[in-house]
Each structure stands twice: as C-alpha cells, then as structure tokens.
C-alpha cells in the first residue's frame, strides 16, 4: 500500500474487478472522455493482468473513492483515473495522481 496524507493507494485485487468494471461502464463515474462501451469483468481481468497497474484509491477510513492506473506505451508512461462523483472536488484524484507519479519516478525507468 502507498500512503498519502488523505488517501492510500493499494493494488487492485480480484475482488475489486466487479466494482471497477461497473464504475468504468457508468458515464457518471468514468467521465465524458472515457470510452463509451461496456466494460465486462473479463475485460477488466485482462487489462489488470496485461501490463496496466490498477490501484484502488481509498480514504483513510478505507472507503474506495477512485481508481488510478498506469501503463506503458511506446517510450512513455500513461496515468489515468476514475473518480466517484461524490468524491470530486476534494483533492482525492490530485493527491492520488501525485502519489502515483512519485512512485513511478522512484520505481520505474521514467525520464
């Protein structure tokens, strides 16, 4: 687990996949620029196991509010996130992104 001042990041577990697939299939949660198709449980299992690292972002009370991910593309890293509407405007995604970027610079070959 990676700890921040207000949120913690932990790797997605198999038990998280159903909720993550539901969030990514919900336009209210995933946002207007996310893909518009339905994400199945099988899709999520392939993505999580296929080189994309997914993390649950949770409050200090252990309540999931977001997911962030990182993956490698040709010569670069990508970072994405999904945030529950009720958690927006509270700095959770900003903090999670900073934690993940710091982690990547410390533990991956990122320039």
JSON list of C-alpha atoms in Angstrom, two decimals:
[
{"chain": "A", "resi": 1, "resn": "UNK", "atom": "CA", "xyz": [0.00, 0.00, 0.00]},
{"chain": "A", "resi": 2, "resn": "UNK", "atom": "CA", "xyz": [1.20, 3.51, -0.79]},
{"chain": "A", "resi": 3, "resn": "UNK", "atom": "CA", "xyz": [0.20, 6.09, 1.82]},
{"chain": "A", "resi": 4, "resn": "UNK", "atom": "CA", "xyz": [-0.57, 9.74, 1.28]},
{"chain": "A", "resi": 5, "resn": "UNK", "atom": "CA", "xyz": [-1.81, 12.43, 3.65]},
{"chain": "A", "resi": 6, "resn": "UNK", "atom": "CA", "xyz": [-5.51, 11.92, 2.82]},
{"chain": "A", "resi": 7, "resn": "UNK", "atom": "CA", "xyz": [-5.70, 8.80, 0.64]},
{"chain": "A", "resi": 8, "resn": "UNK", "atom": "CA", "xyz": [-3.97, 5.46, 0.28]},
{"chain": "A", "resi": 9, "resn": "UNK", "atom": "CA", "xyz": [-3.36, 3.50, -2.92]},
{"chain": "A", "resi": 10, "resn": "UNK", "atom": "CA", "xyz": [-3.44, -0.28, -2.97]},
{"chain": "A", "resi": 11, "resn": "UNK", "atom": "CA", "xyz": [-3.19, -2.68, -5.87]},
{"chain": "A", "resi": 12, "resn": "UNK", "atom": "CA", "xyz": [-6.49, -3.88, -7.29]},
{"chain": "A", "resi": 13, "resn": "UNK", "atom": "CA", "xyz": [-7.38, -7.36, -6.07]},
{"chain": "A", "resi": 14, "resn": "UNK", "atom": "CA", "xyz": [-9.60, -9.87, -7.91]},
{"chain": "A", "resi": 15, "resn": "UNK", "atom": "CA", "xyz": [-12.46, -8.95, -5.55]},
{"chain": "A", "resi": 16, "resn": "UNK", "atom": "CA", "xyz": [-12.28, -5.33, -6.81]},
{"chain": "A", "resi": 17, "resn": "UNK", "atom": "CA", "xyz": [-12.75, -6.16, -10.51]},
{"chain": "A", "resi": 18, "resn": "UNK", "atom": "CA", "xyz": [-16.55, -6.27, -10.50]},
{"chain": "A", "resi": 19, "resn": "UNK", "atom": "CA", "xyz": [-16.85, -2.83, -8.90]},
{"chain": "A", "resi": 20, "resn": "UNK", "atom": "CA", "xyz": [-14.15, -1.40, -11.17]},
{"chain": "A", "resi": 21, "resn": "UNK", "atom": "CA", "xyz": [-15.91, -2.75, -14.28]},
{"chain": "A", "resi": 22, "resn": "UNK", "atom": "CA", "xyz": [-19.19, -1.24, -13.03]},
{"chain": "A", "resi": 23, "resn": "UNK", "atom": "CA", "xyz": [-17.56, 2.16, -12.44]},
{"chain": "A", "resi": 24, "resn": "UNK", "atom": "CA", "xyz": [-15.91, 2.18, -15.87]},
{"chain": "A", "resi": 25, "resn": "UNK", "atom": "CA", "xyz": [-19.23, 1.33, -17.55]},
{"chain": "A", "resi": 26, "resn": "UNK", "atom": "CA", "xyz": [-21.02, 4.20, -15.80]},
{"chain": "A", "resi": 27, "resn": "UNK", "atom": "CA", "xyz": [-20.66, 7.53, -17.67]},
{"chain": "A", "resi": 28, "resn": "UNK", "atom": "CA", "xyz": [-21.36, 9.45, -14.44]},
{"chain": "A", "resi": 29, "resn": "UNK", "atom": "CA", "xyz": [-18.30, 7.87, -12.86]},
{"chain": "A", "resi": 30, "resn": "UNK", "atom": "CA", "xyz": [-15.89, 7.45, -15.76]},
{"chain": "A", "resi": 31, "resn": "UNK", "atom": "CA", "xyz": [-16.47, 10.91, -17.22]},
{"chain": "A", "resi": 32, "resn": "UNK", "atom": "CA", "xyz": [-17.24, 12.31, -20.61]},
{"chain": "A", "resi": 33, "resn": "UNK", "atom": "CA", "xyz": [-13.90, 11.46, -22.21]},
{"chain": "A", "resi": 34, "resn": "UNK", "atom": "CA", "xyz": [-13.75, 7.80, -21.20]},
{"chain": "A", "resi": 35, "resn": "UNK", "atom": "CA", "xyz": [-14.69, 5.03, -23.59]},
{"chain": "A", "resi": 36, "resn": "UNK", "atom": "CA", "xyz": [-18.41, 4.60, -24.10]},
{"chain": "A", "resi": 37, "resn": "UNK", "atom": "CA", "xyz": [-18.62, 0.82, -24.36]},
{"chain": "A", "resi": 38, "resn": "UNK", "atom": "CA", "xyz": [-19.48, -1.53, -21.52]},
{"chain": "A", "resi": 39, "resn": "UNK", "atom": "CA", "xyz": [-16.55, -2.93, -19.57]},
{"chain": "A", "resi": 40, "resn": "UNK", "atom": "CA", "xyz": [-17.03, -6.57, -18.65]},
{"chain": "A", "resi": 41, "resn": "UNK", "atom": "CA", "xyz": [-15.45, -8.46, -15.81]},
{"chain": "A", "resi": 42, "resn": "UNK", "atom": "CA", "xyz": [-13.40, -10.43, -18.35]},
{"chain": "A", "resi": 43, "resn": "UNK", "atom": "CA", "xyz": [-12.20, -7.15, -19.92]},
{"chain": "A", "resi": 44, "resn": "UNK", "atom": "CA", "xyz": [-11.02, -5.90, -16.54]},
{"chain": "A", "resi": 45, "resn": "UNK", "atom": "CA", "xyz": [-9.27, -9.16, -15.69]},
{"chain": "A", "resi": 46, "resn": "UNK", "atom": "CA", "xyz": [-7.35, -8.99, -19.00]},
{"chain": "A", "resi": 47, "resn": "UNK", "atom": "CA", "xyz": [-6.44, -5.33, -18.52]},
{"chain": "A", "resi": 48, "resn": "UNK", "atom": "CA", "xyz": [-5.32, -5.70, -14.91]},
{"chain": "A", "resi": 49, "resn": "UNK", "atom": "CA", "xyz": [-3.23, -8.73, -15.82]},
{"chain": "A", "resi": 50, "resn": "UNK", "atom": "CA", "xyz": [-1.94, -7.30, -19.08]},
{"chain": "A", "resi": 51, "resn": "UNK", "atom": "CA", "xyz": [0.62, -4.70, -18.12]},
{"chain": "A", "resi": 52, "resn": "UNK", "atom": "CA", "xyz": [-1.67, -2.00, -16.73]},
{"chain": "A", "resi": 53, "resn": "UNK", "atom": "CA", "xyz": [-1.24, -1.48, -12.99]},
{"chain": "A", "resi": 54, "resn": "UNK", "atom": "CA", "xyz": [-4.53, -0.52, -11.31]},
{"chain": "A", "resi": 55, "resn": "UNK", "atom": "CA", "xyz": [-4.78, 0.90, -7.81]},
{"chain": "A", "resi": 56, "resn": "UNK", "atom": "CA", "xyz": [-7.78, 1.45, -5.56]},
{"chain": "A", "resi": 57, "resn": "UNK", "atom": "CA", "xyz": [-7.71, 4.95, -4.08]},
{"chain": "A", "resi": 58, "resn": "UNK", "atom": "CA", "xyz": [-9.28, 4.88, -0.66]},
{"chain": "A", "resi": 59, "resn": "UNK", "atom": "CA", "xyz": [-9.79, 7.36, 2.14]},
{"chain": "A", "resi": 60, "resn": "UNK", "atom": "CA", "xyz": [-8.01, 6.86, 5.43]},
{"chain": "A", "resi": 61, "resn": "UNK", "atom": "CA", "xyz": [-11.23, 5.19, 6.60]},
{"chain": "A", "resi": 62, "resn": "UNK", "atom": "CA", "xyz": [-10.79, 2.56, 3.85]},
{"chain": "A", "resi": 63, "resn": "UNK", "atom": "CA", "xyz": [-13.64, 3.83, 1.64]},
{"chain": "A", "resi": 64, "resn": "UNK", "atom": "CA", "xyz": [-12.87, 3.44, -2.11]},
{"chain": "A", "resi": 65, "resn": "UNK", "atom": "CA", "xyz": [-13.35, 6.75, -3.93]},
{"chain": "A", "resi": 66, "resn": "UNK", "atom": "CA", "xyz": [-11.32, 6.29, -7.09]},
{"chain": "A", "resi": 67, "resn": "UNK", "atom": "CA", "xyz": [-9.13, 4.05, -9.19]},
{"chain": "A", "resi": 68, "resn": "UNK", "atom": "CA", "xyz": [-5.88, 5.15, -10.80]},
{"chain": "A", "resi": 69, "resn": "UNK", "atom": "CA", "xyz": [-3.81, 3.21, -13.27]},
{"chain": "A", "resi": 70, "resn": "UNK", "atom": "CA", "xyz": [-0.57, 3.38, -15.14]},
{"chain": "A", "resi": 71, "resn": "UNK", "atom": "CA", "xyz": [0.62, 1.58, -18.21]},
{"chain": "A", "resi": 72, "resn": "UNK", "atom": "CA", "xyz": [3.48, 1.67, -20.66]},
{"chain": "A", "resi": 73, "resn": "UNK", "atom": "CA", "xyz": [3.16, 2.85, -24.21]},
{"chain": "A", "resi": 74, "resn": "UNK", "atom": "CA", "xyz": [5.98, 3.14, -26.70]},
{"chain": "A", "resi": 75, "resn": "UNK", "atom": "CA", "xyz": [8.58, 5.28, -24.94]},
{"chain": "A", "resi": 76, "resn": "UNK", "atom": "CA", "xyz": [6.24, 6.72, -22.32]},
{"chain": "A", "resi": 77, "resn": "UNK", "atom": "CA", "xyz": [4.05, 6.00, -19.31]},
{"chain": "A", "resi": 78, "resn": "UNK", "atom": "CA", "xyz": [0.38, 6.84, -19.08]},
{"chain": "A", "resi": 79, "resn": "UNK", "atom": "CA", "xyz": [-1.70, 7.59, -15.99]},
{"chain": "A", "resi": 80, "resn": "UNK", "atom": "CA", "xyz": [-5.49, 7.52, -15.84]},
{"chain": "A", "resi": 81, "resn": "UNK", "atom": "CA", "xyz": [-8.13, 7.66, -13.17]},
{"chain": "A", "resi": 82, "resn": "UNK", "atom": "CA", "xyz": [-11.81, 7.24, -12.43]},
{"chain": "A", "resi": 83, "resn": "UNK", "atom": "CA", "xyz": [-13.40, 9.17, -9.57]},
{"chain": "A", "resi": 84, "resn": "UNK", "atom": "CA", "xyz": [-16.80, 8.78, -7.96]},
{"chain": "A", "resi": 85, "resn": "UNK", "atom": "CA", "xyz": [-18.95, 11.92, -8.48]},
{"chain": "A", "resi": 86, "resn": "UNK", "atom": "CA", "xyz": [-19.48, 12.37, -4.73]},
{"chain": "A", "resi": 87, "resn": "UNK", "atom": "CA", "xyz": [-15.70, 12.37, -4.18]},
{"chain": "A", "resi": 88, "resn": "UNK", "atom": "CA", "xyz": [-14.96, 15.11, -6.72]},
{"chain": "A", "resi": 89, "resn": "UNK", "atom": "CA", "xyz": [-13.68, 18.49, -5.65]},
{"chain": "A", "resi": 90, "resn": "UNK", "atom": "CA", "xyz": [-11.99, 17.14, -2.54]},
{"chain": "A", "resi": 91, "resn": "UNK", "atom": "CA", "xyz": [-8.46, 16.66, -3.91]},
{"chain": "A", "resi": 92, "resn": "UNK", "atom": "CA", "xyz": [-8.50, 12.85, -3.87]},
{"chain": "A", "resi": 93, "resn": "UNK", "atom": "CA", "xyz": [-7.64, 12.39, -7.56]},
{"chain": "A", "resi": 94, "resn": "UNK", "atom": "CA", "xyz": [-4.96, 15.10, -7.48]},
{"chain": "A", "resi": 95, "resn": "UNK", "atom": "CA", "xyz": [-3.30, 13.52, -4.47]},
{"chain": "A", "resi": 96, "resn": "UNK", "atom": "CA", "xyz": [-3.54, 10.01, -5.95]},
{"chain": "A", "resi": 97, "resn": "UNK", "atom": "CA", "xyz": [-2.00, 11.19, -9.24]},
{"chain": "A", "resi": 98, "resn": "UNK", "atom": "CA", "xyz": [0.90, 12.86, -7.38]},
{"chain": "A", "resi": 99, "resn": "UNK", "atom": "CA", "xyz": [1.48, 9.74, -5.28]},
{"chain": "A", "resi": 100, "resn": "UNK", "atom": "CA", "xyz": [1.47, 7.52, -8.37]},
{"chain": "A", "resi": 101, "resn": "UNK", "atom": "CA", "xyz": [3.79, 9.78, -10.37]},
{"chain": "A", "resi": 102, "resn": "UNK", "atom": "CA", "xyz": [6.24, 9.97, -7.45]},
{"chain": "A", "resi": 103, "resn": "UNK", "atom": "CA", "xyz": [6.10, 6.18, -7.14]},
{"chain": "A", "resi": 104, "resn": "UNK", "atom": "CA", "xyz": [6.74, 5.71, -10.87]},
{"chain": "A", "resi": 105, "resn": "UNK", "atom": "CA", "xyz": [9.79, 8.00, -10.85]},
{"chain": "A", "resi": 106, "resn": "UNK", "atom": "CA", "xyz": [11.20, 6.12, -7.86]},
{"chain": "A", "resi": 107, "resn": "UNK", "atom": "CA", "xyz": [10.50, 2.56, -9.06]},
{"chain": "A", "resi": 108, "resn": "UNK", "atom": "CA", "xyz": [10.29, 2.57, -12.86]},
{"chain": "A", "resi": 109, "resn": "UNK", "atom": "CA", "xyz": [12.61, 3.72, -15.60]},
{"chain": "A", "resi": 110, "resn": "UNK", "atom": "CA", "xyz": [10.87, 7.01, -16.27]},
{"chain": "A", "resi": 111, "resn": "UNK", "atom": "CA", "xyz": [12.61, 10.12, -17.57]}
]
